[in-house]
Coordinates of C-alpha atoms in Angstrom, one line a residue:
M164 CA -0.2 -0.2 -0.1
T165 CA 2.8 2.3 0.6
A166 CA 6.6 2.9 -0.6
I167 CA 8.6 5.6 1.3
D168 CA 11.1 7.8 -0.5
S169 CA 14.5 7.4 1.4
S170 CA 15.5 10.9 1.2
L171 CA 12.9 11.9 3.9
P172 CA 12.5 14.3 5.7
Y173 CA 12.2 17.3 3.2
P174 CA 12.7 20.8 4.0
D175 CA 8.9 21.5 2.9
L176 CA 6.0 19.3 1.2
P177 CA 5.5 20.2 -2.4
Q178 CA 2.6 21.8 -3.1
I179 CA 0.1 22.2 -6.1
T180 CA -3.1 24.2 -7.0
V181 CA -6.4 22.3 -7.4
A182 CA -7.7 23.9 -10.5
T183 CA -11.4 23.2 -9.9
E184 CA -13.7 22.1 -7.0
V185 CA -12.7 18.5 -6.1
R186 CA -13.8 16.2 -3.5
L187 CA -11.3 14.2 -2.0
V188 CA -11.8 10.3 -1.6
A189 CA -10.8 7.6 0.8
D190 CA -8.8 5.3 -1.8
P191 CA -7.7 5.7 -5.3
A192 CA -9.1 2.5 -6.3
H193 CA -12.4 3.5 -5.2
P194 CA -13.2 6.8 -7.1
M195 CA -16.7 7.4 -5.5
A196 CA -15.5 6.8 -1.9
Y197 CA -15.8 10.2 -0.6
L198 CA -14.6 11.7 2.5
S199 CA -16.9 13.6 4.3
A200 CA -15.1 16.6 4.6
D201 CA -16.1 19.7 2.6
P202 CA -14.7 19.6 -0.9
V203 CA -11.5 21.7 -1.7
P204 CA -12.1 24.8 -3.4
A205 CA -10.7 25.8 -7.0
G206 CA -7.6 27.6 -6.5
A207 CA -6.8 26.3 -3.1
A208 CA -2.9 25.2 -2.4
V209 CA -2.7 21.8 -1.1
E210 CA 0.3 19.8 0.3
V211 CA 1.3 16.7 -1.7
L212 CA 2.4 13.3 0.2
G213 CA 1.8 10.8 -2.2
A214 CA 0.9 9.0 -5.4
N215 CA -0.2 5.9 -6.5
R216 CA 1.7 3.6 -8.9
D217 CA 0.9 5.2 -12.2
A218 CA 0.7 9.0 -10.6
A219 CA -3.1 9.4 -11.8
W220 CA -3.9 10.0 -8.2
L221 CA -2.4 12.3 -5.6
L222 CA -2.7 12.0 -1.9
V223 CA -3.0 15.4 -0.5
R224 CA -3.2 17.6 2.9
H225 CA -6.1 20.1 2.8
E226 CA -6.2 21.9 6.2
T227 CA -6.9 19.0 8.4
T228 CA -7.8 16.4 5.8
L229 CA -5.5 13.7 4.1
G230 CA -7.6 12.4 1.0
W231 CA -6.8 11.2 -2.8
M232 CA -7.5 13.6 -5.7
P233 CA -7.3 12.8 -9.5
T234 CA -3.9 14.3 -11.0
I235 CA -5.6 16.0 -13.8
F236 CA -7.5 18.5 -11.5
S237 CA -3.9 20.0 -10.7
R238 CA -3.6 23.3 -12.2
D239 CA 0.2 22.7 -11.8
N240 CA 2.7 20.4 -14.0
V241 CA 3.2 17.7 -11.8
G242 CA 5.7 15.8 -14.4
S243 CA 8.7 16.3 -12.0
L244 CA 6.7 16.1 -8.9
K245 CA 8.5 14.3 -5.8
A246 CA 6.2 12.5 -3.8
A247 CA 6.9 11.2 -0.6
F248 CA 5.0 7.8 -0.6
V249 CA 4.0 5.7 -3.5
F250 CA 0.7 3.8 -2.7
K251 CA -0.7 0.5 -3.9
P252 CA -4.5 0.6 -3.7
L253 CA -7.0 -1.7 -2.2
D254 CA -8.2 -4.7 -4.6
T255 CA -11.4 -3.3 -5.9
Q256 CA -12.7 -7.1 -6.5
C257 CA -12.5 -7.5 -2.6
T258 CA -13.2 -4.4 -0.7
Q259 CA -16.0 -2.0 -0.5
Y260 CA -15.9 1.6 1.1
H261 CA -18.2 2.1 4.1
G262 CA -17.4 5.3 5.3
D263 CA -15.0 7.5 7.1
A264 CA -13.8 8.9 10.6
T265 CA -12.4 12.3 11.1
D266 CA -11.6 12.0 14.8
A267 CA -10.7 8.6 17.1
E268 CA -14.1 9.0 18.7
K269 CA -16.0 7.9 15.6
V270 CA -18.1 4.6 16.2
W271 CA -18.9 2.4 13.0
T272 CA -21.7 0.3 13.6
I273 CA -21.3 -3.1 11.0
T274 CA -24.0 -3.7 8.4
E275 CA -22.3 -5.9 6.5
P276 CA -21.0 -9.2 8.5
G277 CA -17.7 -10.6 7.5
A278 CA -14.2 -9.2 7.2
A279 CA -13.2 -5.6 7.0
I280 CA -10.1 -3.4 6.6
V281 CA -9.6 -0.2 8.3
Q282 CA -7.0 2.2 7.2
G283 CA -6.1 5.5 8.0
A284 CA -3.6 8.1 9.3
L285 CA -2.4 10.6 11.6
Y286 CA -0.7 14.0 10.9
R287 CA 1.6 15.2 13.5
T288 CA 2.2 19.2 13.3
E289 CA 4.0 19.5 16.5
L290 CA 6.7 17.3 17.2
T291 CA 7.3 16.2 21.0
E292 CA 9.4 13.7 22.7
Q293 CA 6.5 12.6 25.0
F294 CA 4.8 11.3 21.8
S295 CA 7.0 8.4 21.9
D296 CA 4.4 6.7 24.4
A297 CA 1.1 7.0 22.1
T298 CA -0.7 4.1 21.3
L299 CA -3.7 3.7 18.8
T300 CA -6.3 0.8 19.6
L301 CA -9.1 -0.3 17.4
N302 CA -11.7 -1.5 19.7
V303 CA -14.3 -4.3 18.4
D304 CA -17.8 -4.7 20.5
G305 CA -19.5 -7.7 19.7
N306 CA -18.6 -10.2 17.5
G307 CA -15.0 -10.0 15.6
A308 CA -11.5 -9.3 16.4
A309 CA -8.5 -7.7 14.7
V310 CA -6.5 -10.6 13.4
A311 CA -3.6 -8.3 11.9
A312 CA -2.2 -4.8 12.0
D313 CA 0.6 -2.6 11.1
Y314 CA 2.0 1.0 10.7
V315 CA 4.5 3.4 9.2
H316 CA 5.5 6.3 11.4
T317 CA 8.2 8.7 9.7
Q318 CA 9.0 12.2 10.0
L319 CA 7.9 14.5 6.6
T320 CA 9.6 17.9 7.6
P321 CA 11.6 19.3 10.6
N322 CA 8.1 20.2 12.0
S323 CA 5.9 17.3 10.9
A324 CA 5.4 13.6 10.7
V325 CA 2.8 11.0 9.7
I326 CA 1.7 7.7 10.7
F327 CA -0.1 5.3 8.0
F328 CA -2.0 2.3 9.7
T329 CA -4.0 -0.6 8.8
F330 CA -6.1 -3.1 10.5
A331 CA -7.3 -6.1 9.3
I332 CA -10.8 -7.7 11.2
E333 CA -12.5 -11.0 10.7
E334 CA -15.9 -12.6 11.8
L335 CA -17.6 -9.3 12.4
A336 CA -21.5 -9.7 13.0
A337 CA -24.5 -7.1 11.9
E338 CA -24.5 -4.4 15.0
S339 CA -20.9 -4.9 15.5
R340 CA -19.3 -1.8 16.7
L341 CA -15.8 -0.3 15.8
H342 CA -14.2 2.7 17.5
F343 CA -10.6 3.8 18.5
T344 CA -8.9 4.7 21.7
L345 CA -5.9 7.1 21.0
S346 CA -3.8 7.5 24.1
N347 CA -0.5 9.3 25.7
T348 CA -0.3 12.0 22.6
N349 CA 0.8 14.6 25.1
E350 CA -1.7 16.6 23.5
E351 CA -0.2 17.3 20.3
R352 CA -2.0 18.7 17.8
I353 CA -3.0 15.7 15.4
S354 CA -5.0 15.2 12.5
F355 CA -6.8 11.9 12.7
Q356 CA -8.7 10.2 9.8
A357 CA -9.8 6.6 9.0
A358 CA -11.8 4.7 6.5
L359 CA -13.5 1.4 6.9
F360 CA -14.0 -1.2 4.1
S361 CA -15.5 -4.3 3.7
N362 CA -13.1 -7.2 2.6
S363 CA -14.7 -9.9 0.7
C364 CA -11.3 -11.7 0.5
P365 CA -9.9 -12.2 3.9
D366 CA -7.6 -15.4 3.1
A367 CA -5.5 -13.1 0.8
I368 CA -4.0 -11.3 3.8
N369 CA -1.1 -13.0 5.8
T370 CA -2.1 -12.7 9.3
Q371 CA 0.6 -15.5 10.4
S372 CA 3.6 -13.0 10.9
S373 CA 1.9 -10.0 12.0
P374 CA 3.6 -8.4 14.9
F375 CA 0.5 -6.4 16.1
L376 CA -3.5 -7.3 16.6
N377 CA -5.8 -4.3 17.9
D378 CA -2.9 -2.3 19.7
L379 CA -0.5 -0.4 17.8
P380 CA 2.6 1.8 19.3
I381 CA 2.4 4.5 16.9
G382 CA 4.5 6.6 19.0
Q383 CA 7.4 4.6 18.2
T384 CA 9.0 5.4 14.3
R385 CA 8.7 2.6 12.3
Q386 CA 10.3 2.5 8.7
L387 CA 9.3 0.8 5.8
A388 CA 11.9 -2.3 5.9
E389 CA 10.3 -3.3 9.7
T390 CA 6.7 -3.9 8.6
Q391 CA 5.9 -7.3 7.4
A392 CA 2.1 -8.0 8.1
L393 CA 0.0 -6.5 5.8
P394 CA 0.4 -5.4 2.0
I395 CA 1.6 -2.1 2.7
I396 CA 5.4 -1.8 1.8
A397 CA 7.5 -1.8 -1.2
D398 CA 10.9 0.0 -1.5
R399 CA 10.3 3.5 -3.7
D400 CA 13.8 3.0 -5.0
L401 CA 12.9 -0.6 -6.7
L402 CA 9.4 0.6 -8.2
P403 CA 9.8 0.8 -12.0
T404 CA 9.7 4.3 -13.5
P405 CA 8.7 4.4 -17.2
E406 CA 11.5 6.5 -19.3
S407 CA 10.0 9.1 -21.8
T408 CA 11.3 7.4 -25.1
S409 CA 9.9 8.7 -28.6
T410 CA 7.4 5.7 -29.7
V411 CA 6.3 7.3 -32.9
S412 CA 7.4 9.3 -35.8
P413 CA 6.2 12.9 -36.3
A414 CA 3.1 13.6 -38.3
T415 CA 3.6 14.0 -42.0
E416 CA 6.8 11.7 -41.7
N417 CA 7.0 8.2 -43.3
V418 CA 6.5 5.4 -40.6
G419 CA 6.7 1.9 -40.9
T420 CA 4.2 -0.4 -41.5
D421 CA 3.8 -4.3 -40.5
D422 CA 5.1 -5.3 -44.1
G423 CA 8.0 -3.3 -44.1
S424 CA 6.7 -0.6 -46.3
S425 CA 6.2 3.0 -45.1
A426 CA 3.2 5.0 -45.1
T427 CA 2.6 9.0 -44.3
T428 CA 0.2 10.2 -41.3
N429 CA -2.0 12.7 -42.4
A430 CA -2.4 14.5 -38.9
I431 CA -3.5 17.7 -40.5
D432 CA -7.1 16.5 -40.9
V433 CA -7.4 15.0 -37.7
Q434 CA -8.7 17.4 -35.1
G435 CA -10.0 16.7 -31.4
E436 CA -11.6 18.5 -28.6
V437 CA -11.1 17.8 -24.7
L438 CA -14.3 17.0 -22.9
L439 CA -13.2 16.7 -19.5
A440 CA -12.8 19.8 -17.2
I441 CA -8.8 19.3 -17.0
L442 CA -7.3 16.3 -19.2
S443 CA -3.7 15.3 -18.0
T444 CA -1.0 14.7 -20.5
R445 CA 1.5 11.8 -20.2
T446 CA 5.0 11.4 -21.7
G447 CA 4.1 8.1 -23.1
P448 CA 0.9 6.2 -24.4
S449 CA -0.1 4.3 -21.2
F450 CA -0.7 5.5 -17.5
D451 CA 2.2 3.7 -16.6
Y452 CA 4.2 7.0 -17.6
P453 CA 4.1 10.3 -15.8
A454 CA 1.8 13.4 -16.2
N455 CA 3.7 16.2 -17.5
G456 CA 0.8 18.8 -18.5
W457 CA -2.6 19.4 -19.0
R458 CA -5.5 20.4 -21.6
L459 CA -8.7 22.2 -20.5
Q460 CA -12.3 21.5 -21.2
G461 CA -12.7 22.9 -25.0
D462 CA -9.2 23.0 -25.9
A463 CA -8.6 22.0 -29.8
L464 CA -6.3 19.2 -30.2
R465 CA -4.2 18.4 -33.4
I466 CA -3.6 14.4 -33.4
L467 CA -0.1 13.7 -34.5
A468 CA -0.2 10.1 -34.3
R469 CA -2.3 7.3 -32.5
V470 CA -1.2 4.0 -30.8
C471 CA -3.9 1.1 -30.7
S472 CA -4.7 -1.4 -28.1
E473 CA -3.7 -4.9 -28.7
S474 CA -6.7 -6.0 -26.9
G475 CA -9.2 -3.8 -28.6
G476 CA -9.3 -1.3 -25.9
Y477 CA -9.2 2.6 -26.0
E478 CA -6.3 4.5 -28.2
W479 CA -3.8 7.0 -27.1
Y480 CA -3.2 10.0 -29.1
L481 CA 0.0 11.9 -29.6
I482 CA -1.0 15.8 -29.5
G483 CA 2.4 17.6 -29.0
R484 CA 5.6 17.7 -27.8
E485 CA 7.1 19.8 -24.9
G486 CA 11.1 20.1 -25.3
A487 CA 12.1 16.5 -25.4
E488 CA 9.1 15.2 -24.0
E489 CA 6.0 13.8 -25.8
Q490 CA 2.5 14.5 -24.7
W491 CA -0.1 11.8 -24.8
V492 CA -3.9 11.8 -23.9
P493 CA -6.1 8.7 -23.7
G494 CA -8.7 8.2 -26.4
L495 CA -11.5 7.6 -24.2
P496 CA -14.8 8.9 -25.4
A497 CA -15.6 10.5 -22.2
F498 CA -12.4 12.4 -22.5
V499 CA -11.8 13.7 -25.9
T500 CA -13.6 13.7 -29.4
V501 CA -11.8 13.2 -32.6
T502 CA -12.4 13.3 -36.2
N503 CA -10.8 11.3 -39.2
V504 CA -8.6 9.4 -36.5
D505 CA -8.6 6.5 -38.8
T506 CA -6.6 8.3 -41.3
L507 CA -3.7 7.8 -39.1
I508 CA -1.7 4.6 -39.2
C509 CA -2.4 2.5 -35.9
L510 CA 0.7 2.0 -34.3
P511 CA 1.4 -1.0 -31.7
P512 CA 1.9 0.0 -28.2
P513 CA 5.5 0.2 -27.2
P514 CA 6.9 -2.4 -24.7
T515 CA 5.5 -2.2 -21.4
P516 CA 8.3 -0.3 -18.7
A517 CA 10.0 -3.1 -16.8
L518 CA 12.6 -3.1 -13.8
D519 CA 16.0 -3.3 -14.4
P520 CA 16.8 -7.1 -14.3
N521 CA 20.2 -5.9 -12.4
S522 CA 18.6 -4.2 -9.5
A523 CA 16.6 -5.9 -6.9
T524 CA 13.1 -6.8 -7.8
L525 CA 9.8 -5.9 -6.2
L526 CA 7.3 -9.0 -5.9
V527 CA 3.6 -7.8 -4.7
A528 CA 1.2 -10.4 -5.2
N529 CA -2.6 -9.2 -5.4
D530 CA -3.2 -8.7 -1.7
A531 CA -0.2 -10.5 -0.3
P532 CA 2.7 -9.1 1.6
A533 CA 5.4 -7.2 -0.5
K534 CA 8.6 -9.4 -0.6
I535 CA 12.2 -7.9 -1.5
V536 CA 14.3 -10.5 -3.7
T537 CA 18.0 -9.5 -4.3
D538 CA 20.5 -11.1 -6.0
D539 CA 22.1 -12.2 -2.7
A540 CA 18.6 -13.9 -1.8
A541 CA 19.0 -15.8 -4.9

């Protein structure tokens, strides 16, 4: 669920400006999992803490709320943005959102029996030594018990720190109640929030090696390499970063075809228009590539080339270049409208960006704990 930049703490967290009013969500895999906090207004500045693996979503802090927003709603270019954390979202096939808590006194009454996952964060804006005795307890009133838990506690800046936590609960019954006890915080100023998800795949969580159950000693710093129970860990330096490489020839130049001959693109007649309020551009024809700009609703597009999906899915369109970087947009019907696109050769997608085979490799099962395999362990 998270990877951590080894260069923390930063002097300051990076900030972006929100281009349009946006509601923050609890998890990037659940885009309708809206938090109960007020929407972030257009023009507001937010701090960026993290991103999901393809950088399509950003974890931001606005006032006292931590939540996720689509990258396309940033007014600023995020191509070179440095995020402290990279997150692995929850499995959408197994989890369903059931609400959030903005303080530790929140009580959830279970309506769907079975297993659940609680994940959340505490943001510290005043760092005191006495906080080292702080604990966070998840209480279950009625049937059910926490079977695994873990957390990460790391400093963000000289004056702030964040704690991310996760609990796995099983055998909950209808009308069971969940609530927290936050102790020994030395009255520090803390922003608390958590989200509740039902979990239909409890067997996917490794509970055997969990060092914690329902009590977390959150006052103690806990780094990425120490966690072992839940699927929340991966080394940021080992995550694949797509390189921006030219994948097509420019419009009106000859490009190769499958039979080895050449054909000429005819981009002059291929026009498009942006339908979204803000559409993020990427350095390559896939969400695996980083965002490097945006287009606004109603902007005209000149389609220079297209890459087609081998599985018959949506296409990607090259709309320009910014310096050495290409600018691509997804050809989803809800995102853009285009005309005469069939006059462009349908180029195959480039190879999926891969890890350097000479480096350590990150193996992450669907909902299994991350495992780092290095040459020494081979």
